[in-house]
Short mmCIF file of C-alpha atoms in Angstrom, two decimals:
data_model
loop_
_atom_site.label_atom_id
_atom_site.label_comp_id
_atom_site.label_asym_id
_atom_site.label_seq_id
_atom_site.Cartn_x
_atom_site.Cartn_y
_atom_site.Cartn_z
CA UNK A 10 23.32 13.21 -14.09
CA UNK A 11 19.53 13.07 -13.75
CA UNK A 12 18.08 12.10 -10.39
CA UNK A 13 15.98 8.96 -10.67
CA UNK A 14 13.29 7.36 -8.52
CA UNK A 15 13.24 3.62 -9.26
CA UNK A 16 9.82 2.20 -8.41
CA UNK A 17 9.52 -1.54 -7.89
CA UNK A 18 5.94 -2.61 -7.32
CA UNK A 19 3.72 -5.60 -7.96
CA UNK A 20 1.32 -7.94 -6.16
CA UNK A 21 1.93 -9.21 -2.66
CA UNK A 22 4.48 -12.05 -2.36
CA UNK A 23 5.82 -11.53 -5.89
CA UNK A 24 9.38 -10.90 -4.65
CA UNK A 25 9.72 -7.13 -4.39
CA UNK A 26 11.80 -6.99 -1.21
CA UNK A 27 14.87 -8.98 -2.24
CA UNK A 28 15.03 -7.47 -5.73
CA UNK A 29 14.70 -3.95 -4.34
CA UNK A 30 17.48 -4.52 -1.83
CA UNK A 31 19.78 -5.92 -4.51
CA UNK A 32 18.96 -2.99 -6.81
CA UNK A 33 19.62 -0.48 -4.01
CA UNK A 34 22.94 -2.18 -3.25
CA UNK A 35 23.85 -1.91 -6.93
CA UNK A 36 22.91 1.79 -7.03
CA UNK A 37 24.35 2.58 -3.57
CA UNK A 38 21.12 4.22 -2.47
CA UNK A 39 18.42 3.81 0.20
CA UNK A 40 14.91 2.38 -0.08
CA UNK A 41 11.61 4.10 0.66
CA UNK A 42 8.79 1.72 1.52
CA UNK A 43 5.47 2.34 -0.23
CA UNK A 44 3.42 -0.02 1.91
CA UNK A 45 0.37 1.24 3.80
CA UNK A 46 0.74 -1.37 6.56
CA UNK A 47 4.50 -1.81 6.92
CA UNK A 48 4.64 1.80 8.07
CA UNK A 49 3.11 0.80 11.43
CA UNK A 50 4.94 -0.39 14.53
CA UNK A 51 4.21 -3.73 16.19
CA UNK A 52 3.11 -5.47 12.99
CA UNK A 53 6.30 -6.90 11.42
CA UNK A 54 5.04 -10.43 10.73
CA UNK A 55 1.53 -9.77 9.48
CA UNK A 56 2.70 -7.00 7.16
CA UNK A 57 5.80 -8.91 5.94
CA UNK A 58 8.17 -6.11 6.92
CA UNK A 59 11.80 -6.65 5.86
CA UNK A 60 13.75 -8.72 8.37
CA UNK A 61 16.48 -7.26 10.59
CA UNK A 62 19.06 -8.76 8.23
CA UNK A 63 17.39 -7.19 5.19
CA UNK A 64 17.11 -3.83 6.94
CA UNK A 65 20.81 -3.98 7.81
CA UNK A 66 21.83 -4.40 4.16
CA UNK A 67 20.28 -1.13 2.95
CA UNK A 68 18.90 1.94 4.70
CA UNK A 69 15.09 1.81 4.69
CA UNK A 70 12.64 4.66 5.23
CA UNK A 71 8.97 4.60 6.28
CA UNK A 72 9.15 1.18 7.92
CA UNK A 73 7.63 0.78 11.43
CA UNK A 74 7.65 4.53 12.06
CA UNK A 75 3.99 5.20 12.92
CA UNK A 76 1.77 4.02 15.77
CA UNK A 77 -1.15 1.81 14.66
CA UNK A 78 -3.68 4.40 15.82
CA UNK A 79 -2.16 7.16 13.66
CA UNK A 80 -4.02 8.14 10.51
CA UNK A 81 -1.85 7.83 7.41
CA UNK A 82 -2.98 8.06 3.81
CA UNK A 83 -1.58 8.32 0.29
CA UNK A 84 -1.44 12.07 0.71
CA UNK A 85 0.68 11.90 3.86
CA UNK A 86 2.89 9.39 2.06
CA UNK A 87 3.30 11.71 -0.93
CA UNK A 88 4.37 14.55 1.37
CA UNK A 89 6.80 12.42 3.39
CA UNK A 90 8.27 10.58 0.40
CA UNK A 91 8.91 13.78 -1.55
CA UNK A 92 10.68 15.30 1.44
CA UNK A 93 12.81 12.17 1.86
CA UNK A 94 13.65 12.07 -1.84
CA UNK A 95 14.72 15.71 -1.79
CA UNK A 96 17.14 14.98 1.07
CA UNK A 97 18.40 11.72 -0.45
CA UNK A 98 19.20 13.40 -3.75
CA UNK A 99 21.60 15.74 -1.98
CA UNK A 100 24.05 12.84 -1.70
CA UNK A 101 23.09 10.33 -4.41
CA UNK A 102 21.45 10.21 -7.83
CA UNK A 103 19.07 7.32 -7.15
CA UNK A 104 16.49 6.05 -4.70
CA UNK A 105 14.47 2.83 -4.78
CA UNK A 106 10.79 2.97 -3.84
CA UNK A 107 9.13 -0.38 -3.28
CA UNK A 108 5.76 -1.61 -2.10
CA UNK A 109 2.38 -2.75 -3.29
CA UNK A 110 0.14 0.07 -2.06
CA UNK A 111 -1.26 1.29 -5.36
CA UNK A 112 -2.48 4.69 -4.17
CA UNK A 113 0.89 5.42 -2.55
CA UNK A 114 2.72 4.77 -5.81
CA UNK A 115 0.24 6.85 -7.81
CA UNK A 116 0.52 9.73 -5.35
CA UNK A 117 4.31 9.77 -5.52
CA UNK A 118 4.24 9.70 -9.34
CA UNK A 119 1.94 12.71 -9.40
CA UNK A 120 -1.07 10.73 -10.61
CA UNK A 121 -3.33 11.86 -7.75
CA UNK A 122 -4.57 15.42 -7.52
CA UNK A 123 -4.05 17.71 -4.54
CA UNK A 124 -6.53 16.54 -1.93
CA UNK A 125 -6.93 18.37 1.39
CA UNK A 126 -5.58 16.76 4.55
CA UNK A 127 -8.51 15.55 6.63
CA UNK A 128 -8.77 17.18 10.05
CA UNK A 129 -9.18 15.05 13.17
CA UNK A 130 -12.61 16.61 13.73
CA UNK A 131 -13.92 15.70 10.26
CA UNK A 132 -12.44 12.21 10.44
CA UNK A 133 -13.88 11.46 13.87
CA UNK A 134 -17.33 12.80 12.95
CA UNK A 135 -17.44 10.80 9.71
CA UNK A 136 -16.29 7.51 11.23
CA UNK A 137 -18.71 7.87 14.15
CA UNK A 138 -21.52 8.42 11.65
CA UNK A 139 -20.48 5.25 9.80
CA UNK A 140 -20.31 3.22 13.02
CA UNK A 141 -23.76 4.43 14.07
CA UNK A 142 -25.58 4.20 10.75
CA UNK A 143 -23.69 1.73 8.56
CA UNK A 144 -22.32 1.65 5.03
CA UNK A 145 -25.66 2.08 3.21
CA UNK A 146 -26.18 5.40 4.98
CA UNK A 147 -22.69 6.59 4.00
CA UNK A 148 -23.28 5.71 0.35
CA UNK A 149 -26.52 7.68 0.45
CA UNK A 150 -24.67 10.60 2.04
CA UNK A 151 -21.97 10.47 -0.63
CA UNK A 152 -24.68 10.49 -3.30
CA UNK A 153 -25.84 13.82 -1.90
CA UNK A 154 -22.34 15.27 -1.53
CA UNK A 155 -20.97 14.01 -4.86
CA UNK A 156 -23.48 12.46 -7.29
CA UNK A 157 -20.70 11.98 -9.85
CA UNK A 158 -18.15 10.10 -7.74
CA UNK A 159 -20.76 7.90 -6.05
CA UNK A 160 -21.20 6.16 -9.42
CA UNK A 161 -17.45 5.53 -9.69
CA UNK A 162 -16.55 4.34 -6.20
CA UNK A 163 -16.74 0.71 -5.06
CA UNK A 164 -19.87 0.98 -2.88
CA UNK A 165 -18.90 -2.17 -0.96
CA UNK A 166 -15.54 -0.67 0.05
CA UNK A 167 -16.37 1.16 3.28
CA UNK A 168 -12.94 2.78 3.58
CA UNK A 169 -13.15 4.40 0.13
CA UNK A 170 -16.74 5.56 0.60
CA UNK A 171 -15.93 7.08 4.00
CA UNK A 172 -12.78 8.75 2.71
CA UNK A 173 -14.72 10.31 -0.17
CA UNK A 174 -17.23 11.73 2.33
CA UNK A 175 -14.34 13.07 4.42
CA UNK A 176 -12.83 14.81 1.40
CA UNK A 177 -16.14 16.38 0.38
CA UNK A 178 -16.64 17.71 3.88
CA UNK A 179 -13.07 18.95 4.28
CA UNK A 180 -12.91 20.60 0.86
CA UNK A 181 -16.44 21.97 0.91
CA UNK A 182 -16.95 20.71 -2.65
CA UNK A 183 -17.44 17.36 -4.46
CA UNK A 184 -14.45 15.02 -4.56
CA UNK A 185 -14.98 14.61 -8.31
CA UNK A 186 -14.23 18.31 -8.84
CA UNK A 187 -10.79 17.83 -7.26
CA UNK A 188 -9.82 14.92 -9.53
CA UNK A 189 -8.50 16.49 -12.73
CA UNK A 190 -6.81 13.32 -14.01
CA UNK A 191 -3.64 15.12 -15.11
CA UNK A 192 -0.15 14.09 -13.98
CA UNK A 193 1.81 16.49 -11.80
CA UNK A 194 5.39 17.05 -12.90
CA UNK A 195 8.16 15.93 -10.58
CA UNK A 196 11.71 17.36 -10.37
CA UNK A 197 13.21 13.91 -11.06
CA UNK A 198 12.98 11.03 -13.52
CA UNK A 199 10.96 7.93 -12.67
CA UNK A 200 11.30 4.28 -13.62
CA UNK A 201 8.05 2.41 -13.07
CA UNK A 202 8.48 -1.37 -12.81
CA UNK A 203 5.77 -3.95 -12.07
CA UNK A 204 6.90 -7.43 -11.12
CA UNK A 205 4.66 -10.36 -11.98
CA UNK A 206 4.85 -14.15 -12.04
CA UNK A 207 2.81 -16.95 -13.60
CA UNK A 208 -0.42 -17.04 -11.59
CA UNK A 209 0.04 -20.56 -10.22
CA UNK A 210 3.55 -19.70 -9.05
CA UNK A 211 2.38 -16.46 -7.40
CA UNK A 212 -0.44 -18.21 -5.57
CA UNK A 213 1.94 -20.92 -4.36
CA UNK A 214 4.25 -18.22 -2.96
CA UNK A 215 1.29 -16.61 -1.19
CA UNK A 216 0.44 -19.92 0.46
CA UNK A 217 4.01 -20.49 1.58
CA UNK A 218 4.24 -16.95 2.93
CA UNK A 219 1.11 -17.40 5.08
CA UNK A 220 2.45 -20.66 6.53
CA UNK A 221 5.77 -18.95 7.26
CA UNK A 222 4.03 -16.03 8.99
CA UNK A 223 2.20 -18.42 11.30
CA UNK A 224 5.40 -20.33 12.02
CA UNK A 225 7.21 -17.09 12.84
CA UNK A 226 4.62 -15.91 15.36
CA UNK A 227 1.64 -14.31 13.61
CA UNK A 228 -0.76 -15.73 16.21
CA UNK A 229 1.05 -14.09 19.15
CA UNK A 230 1.49 -10.84 17.21
CA UNK A 231 -2.22 -10.70 16.38
CA UNK A 232 -3.18 -11.55 19.96
CA UNK A 233 -1.09 -8.64 21.24
CA UNK A 234 -2.95 -6.35 18.83
CA UNK A 235 -6.40 -7.74 19.70
CA UNK A 236 -7.31 -4.88 22.10
CA UNK A 237 -6.87 -2.49 19.17
CA UNK A 238 -8.78 -4.55 16.61
CA UNK A 239 -11.10 -1.66 15.68
CA UNK A 240 -8.23 0.45 14.34
CA UNK A 241 -8.22 1.03 10.59
CA UNK A 242 -4.57 -0.07 10.42
CA UNK A 243 -5.65 -3.55 11.56
CA UNK A 244 -8.56 -3.81 9.15
CA UNK A 245 -6.41 -5.85 6.82
CA UNK A 246 -5.85 -9.39 5.57
CA UNK A 247 -4.06 -11.53 8.14
CA UNK A 248 -5.22 -9.81 11.29
CA UNK A 249 -8.96 -9.92 10.53
CA UNK A 250 -8.82 -13.69 10.08
CA UNK A 251 -6.74 -14.14 13.23
CA UNK A 252 -9.25 -12.09 15.22
CA UNK A 253 -12.04 -14.34 13.88
CA UNK A 254 -10.00 -17.35 15.04
CA UNK A 255 -9.67 -15.84 18.52
CA UNK A 256 -13.44 -15.24 18.55
CA UNK A 257 -14.03 -18.94 17.87
CA UNK A 258 -15.66 -18.20 14.51
CA UNK A 259 -13.20 -20.43 12.67
CA UNK A 260 -10.41 -22.90 13.40
CA UNK A 261 -6.76 -22.04 12.92
CA UNK A 262 -6.62 -24.07 9.71
CA UNK A 263 -9.71 -22.28 8.42
CA UNK A 264 -8.19 -18.92 9.33
CA UNK A 265 -4.99 -19.75 7.45
CA UNK A 266 -6.89 -20.85 4.37
CA UNK A 267 -8.99 -17.69 4.46
CA UNK A 268 -5.86 -15.54 4.73
CA UNK A 269 -4.47 -17.31 1.66
CA UNK A 270 -7.71 -16.87 -0.27
CA UNK A 271 -8.13 -13.20 0.68
CA UNK A 272 -4.49 -12.51 -0.16
CA UNK A 273 -4.96 -14.06 -3.61
CA UNK A 274 -8.00 -11.81 -4.13
CA UNK A 275 -5.98 -8.76 -3.09
CA UNK A 276 -3.13 -9.71 -5.43
CA UNK A 277 -5.60 -9.88 -8.33
CA UNK A 278 -6.89 -6.40 -7.45
CA UNK A 279 -3.34 -5.07 -7.39
CA UNK A 280 -2.61 -6.49 -10.82
CA UNK A 281 -5.84 -5.06 -12.23
CA UNK A 282 -4.91 -1.64 -10.86
CA UNK A 283 -1.39 -1.73 -12.33
CA UNK A 284 -2.65 -2.81 -15.74
CA UNK A 285 -4.67 0.41 -16.03
CA UNK A 286 -1.45 2.46 -16.00
CA UNK A 287 0.39 2.27 -19.32
CA UNK A 288 3.50 3.93 -17.85
CA UNK A 289 4.61 0.68 -16.18
CA UNK A 290 7.19 -1.73 -17.58
CA UNK A 291 6.32 -5.31 -16.64
CA UNK A 292 9.00 -7.84 -15.71
CA UNK A 293 8.80 -11.52 -14.83
CA UNK A 294 10.03 -11.88 -11.24
CA UNK A 295 10.86 -15.53 -11.92
CA UNK A 296 13.99 -14.46 -13.81
CA UNK A 297 17.36 -14.31 -11.99
CA UNK A 298 17.85 -11.12 -9.98
CA UNK A 299 20.98 -10.04 -11.84
CA UNK A 300 19.11 -10.22 -15.15
CA UNK A 301 16.16 -8.30 -13.68
CA UNK A 302 18.47 -5.56 -12.43
CA UNK A 303 20.01 -5.12 -15.88
CA UNK A 304 16.55 -4.92 -17.42
CA UNK A 305 15.48 -2.33 -14.86
CA UNK A 306 18.53 -0.17 -15.45
CA UNK A 307 17.87 -0.31 -19.19
CA UNK A 308 14.22 0.65 -18.81
CA UNK A 309 13.52 4.17 -20.15
CA UNK A 310 12.73 6.77 -17.52
CA UNK A 311 9.67 8.99 -17.39
CA UNK A 312 10.58 12.66 -17.13
#
């Protein structure tokens, strides 16, 4: 029987966690998280990590297994996930991969080319240059290093601009020359599922999730992380707004509303990203879970 990686992705708050757990229970297999923030320790509320009860139902991998100061990218995820999958397939024919980090999913599916791992020296030098000179300087630097990619990257996204500079420096050649656009073959089949909901329903769920996070202790969690606020792992929706609240820049109510608004913006970006990939099968997460599972299991695989 063919080995199959079942990918369940979609925008934040769409309902990936519960469906993925139910699917994994049905297939008697573990789950690998594809979430660039849930991988860090000490951030369970702000990153909406599965609860202890959810974690007890199915074995999860790549949840709360890295320190917040550790660098971790799509390329590290690809390496770790492929190693996990290889071991998992020694005892079962399926694995569920779930999360909303678009680059992580693309890397696992072989849609990202081989990019060199960035050394600590290159990373430190590049980030120090950004902190000293600002984003405009880094865009200008990228224009020199890779005049092709600088016209493709979001020039307002500091993380992507800096990472492109890192890659150019590490590889000794333009990033654009490393991006062939072809899909790498994998030694397993893949099901690629995107969950979606009617927009009003999704946005309502986002609002309820933010209120729940605050009720469950997001303020105390963010305050404990405040000394580390400059870390890249904390440069994310939820914590940034809480830090602004601690600084007196906004009230708690204003911070909550900004988290909701910024999360809605992020969800739209996720959906736009997924729509570019024609390999995905889209399902309405509003349907009953048992029906969704049957639809997933009847979705054709990609070899």
